[in-house]
Structure formats: C-alpha cells, structure tokens
mmCIF file of C-alpha atoms in Angstrom:
data_model
loop_
_atom_site.group_PDB
_atom_site.id
_atom_site.type_symbol
_atom_site.label_atom_id
_atom_site.label_comp_id
_atom_site.label_asym_id
_atom_site.label_seq_id
_atom_site.Cartn_x
_atom_site.Cartn_y
_atom_site.Cartn_z
ATOM 1 C CA MET A 1 105.461 120.261 117.292
ATOM 2 C CA ASP A 2 105.250 121.772 113.931
ATOM 3 C CA HIS A 3 101.641 121.860 112.385
ATOM 4 C CA THR A 4 102.132 123.102 109.386
ATOM 5 C CA GLY A 5 103.818 120.275 107.511
ATOM 6 C CA PHE A 6 106.937 121.581 106.058
ATOM 7 C CA HIS A 7 110.003 122.155 107.695
ATOM 8 C CA PHE A 8 111.368 126.171 106.787
ATOM 9 C CA THR A 9 115.295 125.989 107.312
ATOM 10 C CA PRO A 10 117.152 129.648 105.931
ATOM 11 C CA VAL A 11 120.344 128.967 104.508
ATOM 12 C CA GLY A 12 121.834 132.060 104.292
ATOM 13 C CA GLY A 13 122.301 134.886 101.615
ATOM 14 C CA GLY A 14 118.637 135.406 101.747
ATOM 15 C CA SER A 15 117.362 132.431 100.970
ATOM 16 C CA ALA A 16 115.380 129.486 102.733
ATOM 17 C CA LEU A 17 115.018 125.775 101.903
ATOM 18 C CA LEU A 18 111.079 124.805 102.435
ATOM 19 C CA GLU A 19 110.893 121.096 102.633
ATOM 20 C CA PRO A 20 107.394 119.477 102.470
ATOM 21 C CA MET A 21 106.536 116.714 104.899
ATOM 22 C CA ALA A 22 103.799 113.955 104.612
ATOM 23 C CA GLY A 23 101.296 115.785 106.633
ATOM 24 C CA LEU A 24 101.342 118.933 104.324
ATOM 25 C CA ASP A 25 97.744 119.601 103.293
ATOM 26 C CA ILE A 26 97.340 121.332 99.905
ATOM 27 C CA GLY A 27 93.683 121.568 100.517
ATOM 28 C CA GLN A 28 94.608 123.958 103.390
ATOM 29 C CA ALA A 29 96.470 126.318 100.767
ATOM 30 C CA GLU A 30 95.152 130.004 101.900
ATOM 31 C CA ARG A 31 95.944 129.327 105.373
ATOM 32 C CA LEU A 32 99.268 127.696 104.500
ATOM 33 C CA ILE A 33 100.411 130.234 101.773
ATOM 34 C CA GLU A 34 99.347 133.403 104.657
ATOM 35 C CA GLU A 35 102.191 131.062 106.415
ATOM 36 C CA ILE A 36 104.755 130.529 103.911
ATOM 37 C CA ILE A 37 104.805 134.209 103.341
ATOM 38 C CA ARG A 38 104.715 135.884 107.117
ATOM 39 C CA ARG A 39 107.882 133.486 107.258
ATOM 40 C CA LEU A 40 109.506 134.992 104.414
ATOM 41 C CA GLN A 41 109.290 138.254 105.247
ATOM 42 C CA GLU A 42 110.032 137.676 109.027
ATOM 43 C CA GLY A 43 113.496 136.454 107.333
ATOM 44 C CA LYS A 44 113.899 138.802 104.912
ATOM 45 C CA ILE A 45 114.230 135.974 102.405
ATOM 46 C CA CYS A 46 114.466 136.697 98.571
ATOM 47 C CA ARG A 47 114.750 133.523 97.428
ATOM 48 C CA LEU A 48 112.858 130.293 98.254
ATOM 49 C CA TYR A 49 113.967 127.174 97.424
ATOM 50 C CA TYR A 50 111.133 124.308 97.376
ATOM 51 C CA ASP A 51 112.667 120.551 97.868
ATOM 52 C CA LEU A 52 110.352 118.024 95.138
ATOM 53 C CA SER A 53 113.245 114.861 96.093
ATOM 54 C CA HIS A 54 110.453 113.421 98.159
ATOM 55 C CA PHE A 55 107.470 113.745 95.200
ATOM 56 C CA PRO A 56 107.907 110.998 92.217
ATOM 57 C CA VAL A 57 104.966 112.662 90.762
ATOM 58 C CA ILE A 58 103.350 115.696 90.398
ATOM 59 C CA ASP A 59 99.668 115.513 89.313
ATOM 60 C CA GLN A 60 97.474 118.863 88.443
ATOM 61 C CA GLY A 61 96.450 119.553 91.983
ATOM 62 C CA TYR A 62 99.717 119.944 93.424
ATOM 63 C CA PHE A 63 101.214 121.873 90.057
ATOM 64 C CA THR A 64 98.147 124.538 91.096
ATOM 65 C CA TRP A 65 99.621 124.091 94.386
ATOM 66 C CA LEU A 66 103.010 124.741 93.516
ATOM 67 C CA ASN A 67 102.049 127.841 90.707
ATOM 68 C CA ARG A 68 99.635 129.719 93.532
ATOM 69 C CA LEU A 69 102.048 129.803 95.910
ATOM 70 C CA ALA A 70 105.001 130.725 93.539
ATOM 71 C CA GLY A 71 102.472 133.250 92.391
ATOM 72 C CA ALA A 72 102.311 134.526 96.058
ATOM 73 C CA CYS A 73 105.829 134.510 96.640
ATOM 74 C CA LYS A 74 106.534 136.893 93.440
ATOM 75 C CA ALA A 75 104.230 139.507 94.991
ATOM 76 C CA ALA A 76 105.713 139.081 98.246
ATOM 77 C CA ASN A 77 109.031 139.686 96.288
ATOM 78 C CA THR A 78 110.533 136.655 96.679
ATOM 79 C CA ARG A 79 111.856 134.238 93.758
ATOM 80 C CA MET A 80 110.001 130.383 94.347
ATOM 81 C CA ILE A 81 112.605 127.590 92.773
ATOM 82 C CA CYS A 82 111.474 124.164 92.711
ATOM 83 C CA VAL A 83 114.558 121.646 92.978
ATOM 84 C CA ASN A 84 115.484 118.316 92.674
ATOM 85 C CA MET A 85 112.744 117.256 90.447
ATOM 86 C CA GLN A 86 112.614 114.108 90.125
ATOM 87 C CA PRO A 87 112.596 112.667 86.326
ATOM 88 C CA THR A 88 109.587 111.430 86.499
ATOM 89 C CA ALA A 89 108.041 113.823 88.008
ATOM 90 C CA ALA A 90 109.193 115.880 85.350
ATOM 91 C CA PHE A 91 107.924 113.003 82.729
ATOM 92 C CA ALA A 92 104.590 113.651 84.321
ATOM 93 C CA LEU A 93 104.480 117.131 84.373
ATOM 94 C CA ALA A 94 105.590 117.930 81.256
ATOM 95 C CA SER A 95 102.596 115.612 79.466
ATOM 96 C CA LEU A 96 100.405 118.458 81.292
ATOM 97 C CA ALA A 97 98.095 120.833 79.359
ATOM 98 C CA ASN A 98 98.508 124.418 78.942
ATOM 99 C CA LEU A 99 101.606 123.615 81.175
ATOM 100 C CA THR A 100 103.069 127.409 82.600
ATOM 101 C CA PRO A 101 105.077 127.034 85.534
ATOM 102 C CA GLN A 102 105.306 130.206 87.754
ATOM 103 C CA PHE A 103 108.459 129.192 88.932
ATOM 104 C CA GLU A 104 112.138 128.690 88.446
ATOM 105 C CA THR A 105 113.740 125.368 88.551
ATOM 106 C CA ALA A 106 117.046 124.076 89.575
ATOM 107 C CA LEU A 107 118.858 120.880 89.169
ATOM 108 C CA GLY A 108 119.761 121.420 93.227
ATOM 109 C CA LEU A 109 119.982 124.349 95.860
ATOM 110 C CA GLU A 110 124.451 123.929 94.857
ATOM 111 C CA GLU A 111 123.073 124.196 91.577
ATOM 112 C CA SER A 112 121.032 127.529 91.570
ATOM 113 C CA GLY A 113 122.965 129.144 94.159
ATOM 114 C CA LYS A 114 125.162 131.359 91.296
ATOM 115 C CA ASN A 115 122.170 132.515 89.866
ATOM 116 C CA MET B 1 78.433 42.915 69.417
ATOM 117 C CA ALA B 2 78.415 47.128 69.854
ATOM 118 C CA GLN B 3 80.227 49.006 67.031
ATOM 119 C CA GLN B 4 83.831 49.937 67.702
ATOM 120 C CA HIS B 5 84.835 53.754 67.452
ATOM 121 C CA PRO B 6 87.231 54.332 64.488
ATOM 122 C CA ALA B 7 90.013 55.734 66.835
ATOM 123 C CA VAL B 8 90.064 52.441 69.152
ATOM 124 C CA LYS B 9 90.447 51.088 65.437
ATOM 125 C CA LEU B 10 93.619 52.891 65.098
ATOM 126 C CA THR B 11 94.798 52.283 68.375
ATOM 127 C CA ASN B 12 94.826 48.580 67.629
ATOM 128 C CA LEU B 13 96.190 49.139 64.173
ATOM 129 C CA LEU B 14 99.150 51.057 65.481
ATOM 130 C CA LYS B 15 99.821 49.132 69.118
ATOM 131 C CA PRO B 16 101.266 45.865 66.744
ATOM 132 C CA GLN B 17 103.433 48.348 64.677
ATOM 133 C CA ILE B 18 104.425 50.480 67.381
ATOM 134 C CA GLY B 19 108.237 49.334 67.400
ATOM 135 C CA ASP B 20 108.297 49.852 63.274
ATOM 136 C CA ILE B 21 106.411 53.173 63.533
ATOM 137 C CA THR B 22 108.889 54.749 66.605
ATOM 138 C CA THR B 23 111.905 53.342 64.114
ATOM 139 C CA GLU B 24 110.417 55.460 60.604
ATOM 140 C CA ILE B 25 109.409 59.026 63.073
ATOM 141 C CA GLU B 26 113.108 58.453 64.442
ATOM 142 C CA ARG B 27 114.249 58.015 61.288
ATOM 143 C CA GLU B 28 112.630 61.127 59.458
ATOM 144 C CA GLY B 29 113.675 63.005 62.921
ATOM 145 C CA GLN B 30 117.265 62.318 62.310
ATOM 146 C CA THR B 31 116.681 63.108 58.515
ATOM 147 C CA LEU B 32 115.428 66.803 59.379
ATOM 148 C CA PHE B 33 116.857 68.015 62.731
ATOM 149 C CA GLY B 34 119.937 65.285 63.366
ATOM 150 C CA GLY B 35 122.996 64.886 61.676
ATOM 151 C CA SER B 36 124.726 67.461 59.629
ATOM 152 C CA ASN B 37 121.663 69.738 60.632
ATOM 153 C CA ASN B 38 122.563 69.741 63.938
ATOM 154 C CA LEU B 39 119.902 70.760 65.437
ATOM 155 C CA LEU B 40 118.982 67.598 68.159
ATOM 156 C CA SER B 41 121.006 65.177 69.217
ATOM 157 C CA GLY B 42 120.424 61.820 68.653
ATOM 158 C CA GLU B 43 119.314 60.830 71.630
ATOM 159 C CA GLU B 44 116.588 64.043 71.770
ATOM 160 C CA ILE B 45 114.963 62.773 68.462
ATOM 161 C CA GLN B 46 114.923 58.832 70.479
ATOM 162 C CA ASP B 47 113.558 60.654 73.832
ATOM 163 C CA PHE B 48 110.889 63.209 71.079
ATOM 164 C CA SER B 49 109.851 60.209 68.519
ATOM 165 C CA VAL B 50 108.612 57.818 71.854
ATOM 166 C CA GLU B 51 106.719 60.977 73.770
ATOM 167 C CA LEU B 52 105.084 62.024 70.295
ATOM 168 C CA LEU B 53 104.172 58.390 69.744
ATOM 169 C CA ASN B 54 102.899 58.176 73.736
ATOM 170 C CA LEU B 55 101.149 61.869 73.325
ATOM 171 C CA PHE B 56 99.244 60.680 70.094
ATOM 172 C CA VAL B 57 97.815 57.167 71.257
ATOM 173 C CA SER B 58 97.272 59.097 74.845
ATOM 174 C CA LEU B 59 94.405 61.064 72.283
ATOM 175 C CA LEU B 60 93.195 58.542 70.400
ATOM 176 C CA SER B 61 92.206 56.467 73.533
ATOM 177 C CA SER B 62 90.831 59.453 75.353
ATOM 178 C CA LYS B 63 87.554 60.629 75.987
ATOM 179 C CA ASP B 64 86.672 61.982 72.704
ATOM 180 C CA PRO B 65 89.783 62.078 70.618
ATOM 181 C CA TYR B 66 88.027 64.591 67.816
ATOM 182 C CA ASP B 67 87.921 66.958 70.726
ATOM 183 C CA ASP B 68 90.742 69.690 70.290
ATOM 184 C CA SER B 69 90.253 71.429 73.164
ATOM 185 C CA SER B 70 90.890 68.584 75.513
ATOM 186 C CA PRO B 71 93.506 67.959 77.666
ATOM 187 C CA ALA B 72 95.162 65.215 75.429
ATOM 188 C CA PHE B 73 95.136 67.299 72.288
ATOM 189 C CA HIS B 74 96.389 70.253 74.490
ATOM 190 C CA ALA B 75 99.480 68.467 75.601
ATOM 191 C CA LEU B 76 100.039 67.559 71.704
ATOM 192 C CA GLU B 77 99.913 70.896 70.635
ATOM 193 C CA ILE B 78 102.288 71.701 73.799
ATOM 194 C CA PHE B 79 104.845 69.190 72.164
ATOM 195 C CA PHE B 80 104.660 70.461 68.972
ATOM 196 C CA HIS B 81 104.917 73.652 69.871
ATOM 197 C CA GLY B 82 108.174 73.207 72.135
ATOM 198 C CA LEU B 83 109.474 71.209 69.444
ATOM 199 C CA SER B 84 109.115 73.755 67.106
ATOM 200 C CA ARG B 85 110.672 76.807 69.466
ATOM 201 C CA GLN B 86 113.511 74.462 70.482
ATOM 202 C CA THR B 87 114.660 73.793 66.636
ATOM 203 C CA MET B 88 114.229 76.883 65.575
ATOM 204 C CA GLU B 89 116.182 78.547 68.681
ATOM 205 C CA ARG B 90 118.613 76.446 67.096
ATOM 206 C CA GLY B 91 118.244 77.972 63.652
ATOM 207 C CA GLY B 92 116.011 75.160 62.193
ATOM 208 C CA ARG B 93 113.691 76.107 59.494
ATOM 209 C CA VAL B 94 109.722 76.210 59.622
ATOM 210 C CA GLU B 95 109.624 74.196 56.215
ATOM 211 C CA ASP B 96 111.467 71.216 58.069
ATOM 212 C CA LEU B 97 109.022 71.069 60.611
ATOM 213 C CA VAL B 98 105.833 71.671 58.377
ATOM 214 C CA ARG B 99 108.035 68.698 56.353
ATOM 215 C CA TYR B 100 107.783 66.664 59.604
ATOM 216 C CA THR B 101 104.469 67.084 60.424
ATOM 217 C CA GLN B 102 103.633 66.237 57.005
ATOM 218 C CA PHE B 103 105.411 62.843 57.229
ATOM 219 C CA LEU B 104 104.069 61.922 60.402
ATOM 220 C CA HIS B 105 100.044 62.623 58.677
ATOM 221 C CA ARG B 106 101.738 60.255 55.729
ATOM 222 C CA LEU B 107 102.681 58.032 57.858
ATOM 223 C CA PHE B 108 99.243 56.951 60.035
ATOM 224 C CA SER B 109 97.195 57.598 57.140
ATOM 225 C CA GLU B 110 99.190 54.823 54.973
ATOM 226 C CA THR B 111 98.282 52.453 58.662
ATOM 227 C CA VAL B 112 94.908 53.440 57.888
ATOM 228 C CA ASN B 113 94.887 52.562 54.580
ATOM 229 C CA GLY B 114 97.260 49.385 54.696
ATOM 230 C CA ASP B 115 94.389 47.807 56.985
ATOM 231 C CA ALA B 116 92.106 45.537 54.767
ATOM 232 C CA LYS B 117 89.454 45.402 56.856
ATOM 233 C CA MET B 118 88.607 48.783 57.493
ATOM 234 C CA THR B 119 85.353 49.799 56.044
ATOM 235 C CA VAL B 120 85.204 52.507 53.364
ATOM 236 C CA LYS B 121 83.102 54.685 56.026
ATOM 237 C CA ASP B 122 85.535 54.285 59.016
ATOM 238 C CA ALA B 123 88.389 54.653 56.866
ATOM 239 C CA ARG B 124 87.270 57.885 55.427
ATOM 240 C CA GLU B 125 86.428 58.749 59.301
ATOM 241 C CA LEU B 126 90.177 58.600 59.843
ATOM 242 C CA LEU B 127 91.455 60.115 57.350
ATOM 243 C CA LEU B 128 89.161 63.064 57.723
ATOM 244 C CA PHE B 129 90.442 62.944 61.918
ATOM 245 C CA LEU B 130 94.091 62.488 60.815
ATOM 246 C CA SER B 131 93.831 65.553 58.973
ATOM 247 C CA GLY B 132 92.501 67.216 61.533
ATOM 248 C CA VAL B 133 94.416 66.781 64.301
ATOM 249 C CA PHE B 134 97.481 67.869 61.787
ATOM 250 C CA ASN B 135 96.289 70.497 60.311
ATOM 251 C CA GLU B 136 95.808 71.792 64.133
ATOM 252 C CA LEU B 137 99.626 70.879 64.640
ATOM 253 C CA THR B 138 101.209 72.512 61.841
ATOM 254 C CA MET B 139 99.202 75.466 63.047
ATOM 255 C CA ALA B 140 100.907 75.153 66.692
ATOM 256 C CA ILE B 141 104.015 74.812 64.510
ATOM 257 C CA PHE B 142 103.281 78.291 62.727
ATOM 258 C CA ARG B 143 102.373 79.714 65.872
ATOM 259 C CA ALA B 144 106.007 78.803 67.166
ATOM 260 C CA TYR B 145 107.017 80.358 64.581
ATOM 261 C CA LEU B 146 105.450 83.759 64.883
ATOM 262 C CA GLU B 147 106.435 84.059 68.527
ATOM 263 C CA GLU B 148 109.810 83.377 67.597
ATOM 264 C CA LYS B 149 110.022 86.023 64.906
ATOM 265 C CA GLU B 150 108.160 88.432 67.485
ATOM 266 C CA LYS B 151 110.679 87.879 69.782
ATOM 267 C CA THR B 152 113.554 88.359 67.233
ATOM 268 C CA ILE B 153 111.809 91.873 66.265
ATOM 269 C CA PHE B 154 111.361 92.840 69.642
ATOM 270 C CA ALA B 155 115.035 92.390 70.457
ATOM 271 C CA GLN B 156 116.125 94.267 67.191
ATOM 272 C CA GLU B 157 114.129 96.955 68.313
ATOM 273 C CA SER B 158 115.508 97.194 71.920
ATOM 274 C CA GLU B 159 118.934 97.407 70.408
ATOM 275 C CA LEU B 160 117.551 99.922 68.146
ATOM 276 C CA ARG B 161 116.128 102.464 70.312
ATOM 277 C CA GLU B 162 119.471 101.865 72.488
ATOM 278 C CA VAL B 163 121.489 103.512 69.733
ATOM 279 C CA ALA B 164 118.338 105.681 69.201
ATOM 280 C CA THR B 165 118.721 107.287 72.130
ATOM 281 C CA PRO B 166 122.736 108.119 72.059
ATOM 282 C CA ILE B 167 122.885 110.673 74.862
ATOM 283 C CA THR B 168 126.535 112.360 75.177
ATOM 284 C CA GLU B 169 128.087 114.197 78.045
ATOM 285 C CA ILE B 170 130.240 116.433 75.990
ATOM 286 C CA TRP B 171 131.338 118.497 78.566
ATOM 287 C CA ASP B 172 131.206 118.144 82.153
ATOM 288 C CA GLY B 173 127.252 119.262 83.204
ATOM 289 C CA VAL B 174 126.319 119.505 79.317
ATOM 290 C CA LEU B 175 124.420 116.359 77.286
ATOM 291 C CA THR B 176 124.302 116.487 74.126
ATOM 292 C CA LEU B 177 121.241 114.179 72.438
ATOM 293 C CA PRO B 178 121.355 114.565 68.642
ATOM 294 C CA ILE B 179 117.390 112.889 66.901
ATOM 295 C CA ILE B 180 117.634 111.152 64.317
ATOM 296 C CA GLY B 181 114.316 110.304 62.344
ATOM 297 C CA THR B 182 110.763 110.539 63.424
ATOM 298 C CA LEU B 183 110.162 110.973 66.987
ATOM 299 C CA ASP B 184 106.540 109.130 67.744
ATOM 300 C CA SER B 185 105.103 108.769 70.714
ATOM 301 C CA ASN B 186 107.159 105.478 72.038
ATOM 302 C CA ARG B 187 110.377 106.798 70.809
ATOM 303 C CA THR B 188 109.860 110.340 73.028
ATOM 304 C CA MET B 189 108.840 108.422 75.725
ATOM 305 C CA LEU B 190 112.305 106.386 76.003
ATOM 306 C CA VAL B 191 114.261 109.373 74.761
ATOM 307 C CA MET B 192 112.671 111.379 77.832
ATOM 308 C CA GLU B 193 113.598 108.845 80.176
ATOM 309 C CA SER B 194 116.688 108.205 79.817
ATOM 310 C CA LEU B 195 117.593 111.784 78.766
ATOM 311 C CA LEU B 196 115.691 112.996 82.252
ATOM 312 C CA ASN B 197 117.741 110.357 84.658
ATOM 313 C CA ARG B 198 121.033 110.866 83.089
ATOM 314 C CA ILE B 199 119.936 114.683 84.242
ATOM 315 C CA ALA B 200 119.216 113.438 87.496
ATOM 316 C CA ARG B 201 122.713 111.343 87.458
ATOM 317 C CA ASP B 202 125.060 113.547 86.326
ATOM 318 C CA ARG B 203 123.448 116.966 87.554
ATOM 319 C CA SER B 204 123.689 118.102 83.983
ATOM 320 C CA LYS B 205 122.539 121.557 83.591
ATOM 321 C CA ALA B 206 122.368 122.063 79.792
ATOM 322 C CA VAL B 207 121.348 119.811 77.402
ATOM 323 C CA VAL B 208 121.881 120.643 73.788
ATOM 324 C CA MET B 209 119.116 119.025 71.452
ATOM 325 C CA ASP B 210 120.169 118.260 67.885
ATOM 326 C CA LEU B 211 117.387 118.279 65.491
ATOM 327 C CA THR B 212 119.718 118.066 61.871
ATOM 328 C CA GLY B 213 118.655 114.236 61.579
ATOM 329 C CA VAL B 214 115.155 114.929 61.300
ATOM 330 C CA LYS B 215 114.047 115.196 57.892
ATOM 331 C CA ASN B 216 110.443 116.213 58.496
ATOM 332 C CA ILE B 217 107.990 116.904 61.144
ATOM 333 C CA ASP B 218 103.956 117.139 61.842
ATOM 334 C CA SER B 219 102.108 118.374 65.114
ATOM 335 C CA GLN B 220 102.669 114.820 66.797
ATOM 336 C CA VAL B 221 106.764 115.434 66.718
ATOM 337 C CA SER B 222 106.500 118.499 67.807
ATOM 338 C CA HIS B 223 104.246 118.446 70.347
ATOM 339 C CA HIS B 224 106.698 115.578 71.915
ATOM 340 C CA LEU B 225 109.516 117.565 71.139
ATOM 341 C CA ILE B 226 107.963 120.663 73.801
ATOM 342 C CA GLN B 227 107.417 118.250 75.869
ATOM 343 C CA MET B 228 110.917 116.937 76.229
ATOM 344 C CA VAL B 229 112.254 120.692 76.200
ATOM 345 C CA ARG B 230 109.369 121.462 78.852
ATOM 346 C CA ALA B 231 110.374 118.086 81.064
ATOM 347 C CA VAL B 232 114.022 119.224 80.620
ATOM 348 C CA GLN B 233 113.621 122.742 81.877
ATOM 349 C CA LEU B 234 111.495 121.201 84.642
ATOM 350 C CA MET B 235 114.032 119.628 86.072
ATOM 351 C CA GLY B 236 116.070 122.328 86.337
ATOM 352 C CA SER B 237 118.367 122.067 83.446
ATOM 353 C CA ASP B 238 118.473 124.442 80.404
ATOM 354 C CA ALA B 239 117.232 123.365 76.885
ATOM 355 C CA ILE B 240 119.423 124.346 73.905
ATOM 356 C CA LEU B 241 117.539 123.058 70.098
ATOM 357 C CA THR B 242 120.303 123.563 67.617
ATOM 358 C CA GLY B 243 120.267 122.251 63.759
ATOM 359 C CA ILE B 244 116.883 123.369 62.882
ATOM 360 C CA ARG B 245 116.615 123.098 59.213
ATOM 361 C CA PRO B 246 114.658 125.661 56.924
ATOM 362 C CA GLU B 247 112.188 123.239 56.216
ATOM 363 C CA ILE B 248 111.491 122.712 59.731
ATOM 364 C CA ALA B 249 111.085 126.458 60.896
ATOM 365 C CA ARG B 250 108.671 126.594 57.677
ATOM 366 C CA ALA B 251 106.763 123.454 59.181
ATOM 367 C CA LEU B 252 107.093 124.544 62.882
ATOM 368 C CA THR B 253 105.300 127.905 61.829
ATOM 369 C CA SER B 254 102.573 126.617 59.488
ATOM 370 C CA LEU B 255 101.721 124.458 62.602
ATOM 371 C CA ASN B 256 101.341 127.177 64.890
ATOM 372 C CA ILE B 257 104.324 125.829 67.591
ATOM 373 C CA ASP B 258 105.615 128.683 69.375
ATOM 374 C CA LEU B 259 108.977 128.328 70.649
ATOM 375 C CA GLY B 260 109.397 131.426 71.796
ATOM 376 C CA ASP B 261 110.478 130.578 75.729
ATOM 377 C CA VAL B 262 113.215 127.766 74.041
ATOM 378 C CA THR B 263 116.267 128.633 73.107
ATOM 379 C CA THR B 264 117.424 127.746 69.972
ATOM 380 C CA ARG B 265 121.038 128.093 67.727
ATOM 381 C CA ALA B 266 121.809 127.500 64.678
ATOM 382 C CA SER B 267 124.142 124.269 64.679
ATOM 383 C CA LEU B 268 125.459 122.222 67.511
ATOM 384 C CA SER B 269 128.424 123.852 67.939
ATOM 385 C CA ASP B 270 126.854 127.059 68.356
ATOM 386 C CA GLY B 271 124.653 125.383 70.652
ATOM 387 C CA LEU B 272 127.691 124.227 73.118
ATOM 388 C CA LYS B 273 128.540 127.873 73.136
ATOM 389 C CA GLU B 274 125.274 129.038 74.335
ATOM 390 C CA ALA B 275 125.628 126.191 76.870
ATOM 391 C CA PHE B 276 129.345 127.414 77.445
ATOM 392 C CA ARG B 277 128.194 131.319 77.985
ATOM 393 C CA ARG B 278 125.355 130.124 80.159
ATOM 394 C CA MET B 279 127.487 127.994 82.669
ATOM 395 C CA ASN B 280 130.410 130.755 82.672
ATOM 396 C CA ILE B 281 132.650 128.570 80.617
ATOM 397 C CA HIS B 282 135.470 129.548 78.333
ATOM 398 C CA VAL B 283 136.915 128.201 75.618
ATOM 399 C CA SER B 284 139.845 129.593 73.879
ATOM 400 C CA SER B 285 143.168 128.409 72.019
ATOM 401 C CA HIS B 286 146.718 129.275 73.599
ATOM 402 C CA PRO B 287 149.362 130.137 71.482
ATOM 403 C CA ALA B 288 152.273 126.919 71.810
#
C-alpha cells in the first residue's frame, strides 16, 4: 500500500503524472519533496505534471507547497506543470497578493504535450 | 357604568353600516383597479373588500388597537403589502394605491363624524387613531413599491451583466473578451467567473482581452485586470491584452503597474495573430 499520499505514473516521453490523494500531508513537505525528486531521478523524468483536478480551492498554504516542490524540481532539472486547475481554484489563487508561481500551468496533459 | 373604549365605539358604529361600507369600498376598488384599468377582476375586488373590512374590524376588536406591533395590525399591513404588490406587478400605479388608502381613511373618518352621540374627545381620539393606522398602511404601500422597483432594477442589472461579458469563441480554442466601461469588483468577479468556466468548458488555449472600450483606468481597475490575467494563466491558457489606448498606457505607468509578464498587442487583430502563432495556426488567403 502506498503511504506517500500520491500516485506517481510515468506517462512516456520523459514525463510523469503526479496525482495527489486525500492522504497527502503537505505538513511533511520535506519528506514528500525528497520522495518525489528521488522518483523523478530514478525514472529520468524531465517533465512533471501535477494534477489539480480534485482541488476546488487552493489556499496560501497549498500554493506555498506547490511553489516549494516546483523549486525543488527546477533544482533537479525538471519542469513542473500544474494541469487541470479548476476555475474556482484559479479564481481564489489570482486574488492572493504577491503571487509568483514557480511552476508552469497547462489546461491538461494533452494540451501541454506539444511544448 | 364602565367607559367604552373609542375603538369599540367605532366597531359599534361600523356594524350596522357594514353592507353600505363594503359596497363603497368595492365601488372605489372597481374605479381604481377594475374596469378599463384591468388590474383586478370584479371577483378579486369583491374578495379583497370583504377581507379588508374583516381585518379592520379585527384590529378594532383586538386587545390594544393602538399597538402597531400586534398580530391584527400586522395582518392588515401584510394585506396592504400584498394588494400593492399584486396590482403593481400587473402595471398598477402607486398613486392609485395611495388614493385608495386616502379614500378608506376618509370613509372611516366620515363614519366617526357622522355620529351625533360621539363626544368631541372620543371623536378626536378616533380620528387620530385612524390617521396613525392609515399612515402605516401608506408606508406598507411604499415598501411594496420600493421592493417592486428593486426587483426590476435587479433584473435589469442581471440582464446588463449578461451582455457585459460577451465571451466569444472566435476560433477553436481562442476566446475573445471585449471589456467595455469600468471594471469594478463585482463586475470583475462576474467576468472572471464566466471566463474561467468557459476556459475549462471549451479547453481554450488563448484568451484575447480587448480594452478598446475602457475609457479610463484607476489602481483598482488595473488591479482587477491583472487579477484576471493571472487567473487565466493559472488555468493554463495564454492571456493577451489588446487595445490599450495611449491614455490607459500612460495611466498604467503612473500607477506603477508592471505588465512585464503580460503579453500585449496593439489591436484585437494583432492579438488574434499572436494567439494563432502560439497555437501554430497559419491563416492565409488562397488565390481563387
């Protein structure tokens, strides 16, 4: 059984899809980042898609987590692309002051594949 | 012998004339709301005339007729409120409702004045009581009038909002949003909500926001604009701002608004070209 709180699926072409589950504890950010980077390096992944389809709202805390993970990915020479962001989440995030995302965004996996 | 309450005296005065009074009320109702005015049917006028008189007599027979928070008084207010709404919804005028209230006031006052046995003190007290009641009922009419007006304004605002966010899919995956007028917080929220939902629904890759119709800009409007661009980018779409007039460009710099990470183009057509370029779409004319 996976205790990490996320699904990590290589999708080919040096890309992987990360699907966070309800059990993902961003309070354990250090441990999670290490685990994700380890998997990226093992799979020689250069593009990580972070699926946000199950997040109707993203608050400051979760945004910080995404930014930290994106920063770590950058350090490991991997692009992190958040996909399937919900309109409500984008709406809430856009109203946060000093918003500087470290990650890229795309509508979905298919739409970003050509980049 | 115990002193009789003036309200009881008025009830006693009304009782023998109840038939005549009902006829009078009905006749006036017919003049103002029936016939060619066509606001209420003859049956409706008959029903409300009887109900009105019943409610009025209930108020007079209540424990304290002077108490404007009593259930009897409240029932009379609700009746007038309902009557006002009903007639105004059908195109009735507030003036006619006020005239109707004034008529009722006059009718009951004449009943008091017509009684030879009534003492001056009692008559004065009853007339004051009637003035108080009918003033409150006139206010109930105005409350209903205002509610009706607010409802109309709300409906018009809602229609205006719909035409204020004309999001069009001008090409597969390309949306255009001409922004006209001022962007206040409410409108920004509305436009953003429609735009983001549209992006999610159509999987649109680019949004061209045209500001040609924006006459002036202040810090709040520019903040809302940046917020919209950010939200579009977070969804994974490209946001392109077009039609920035010279005075808007000047205002943006004096407001210290940094459009560094926002793609801008001079005109809507340039914006569309940029969107096509990003999507690797080539539009060319073929010789016939």
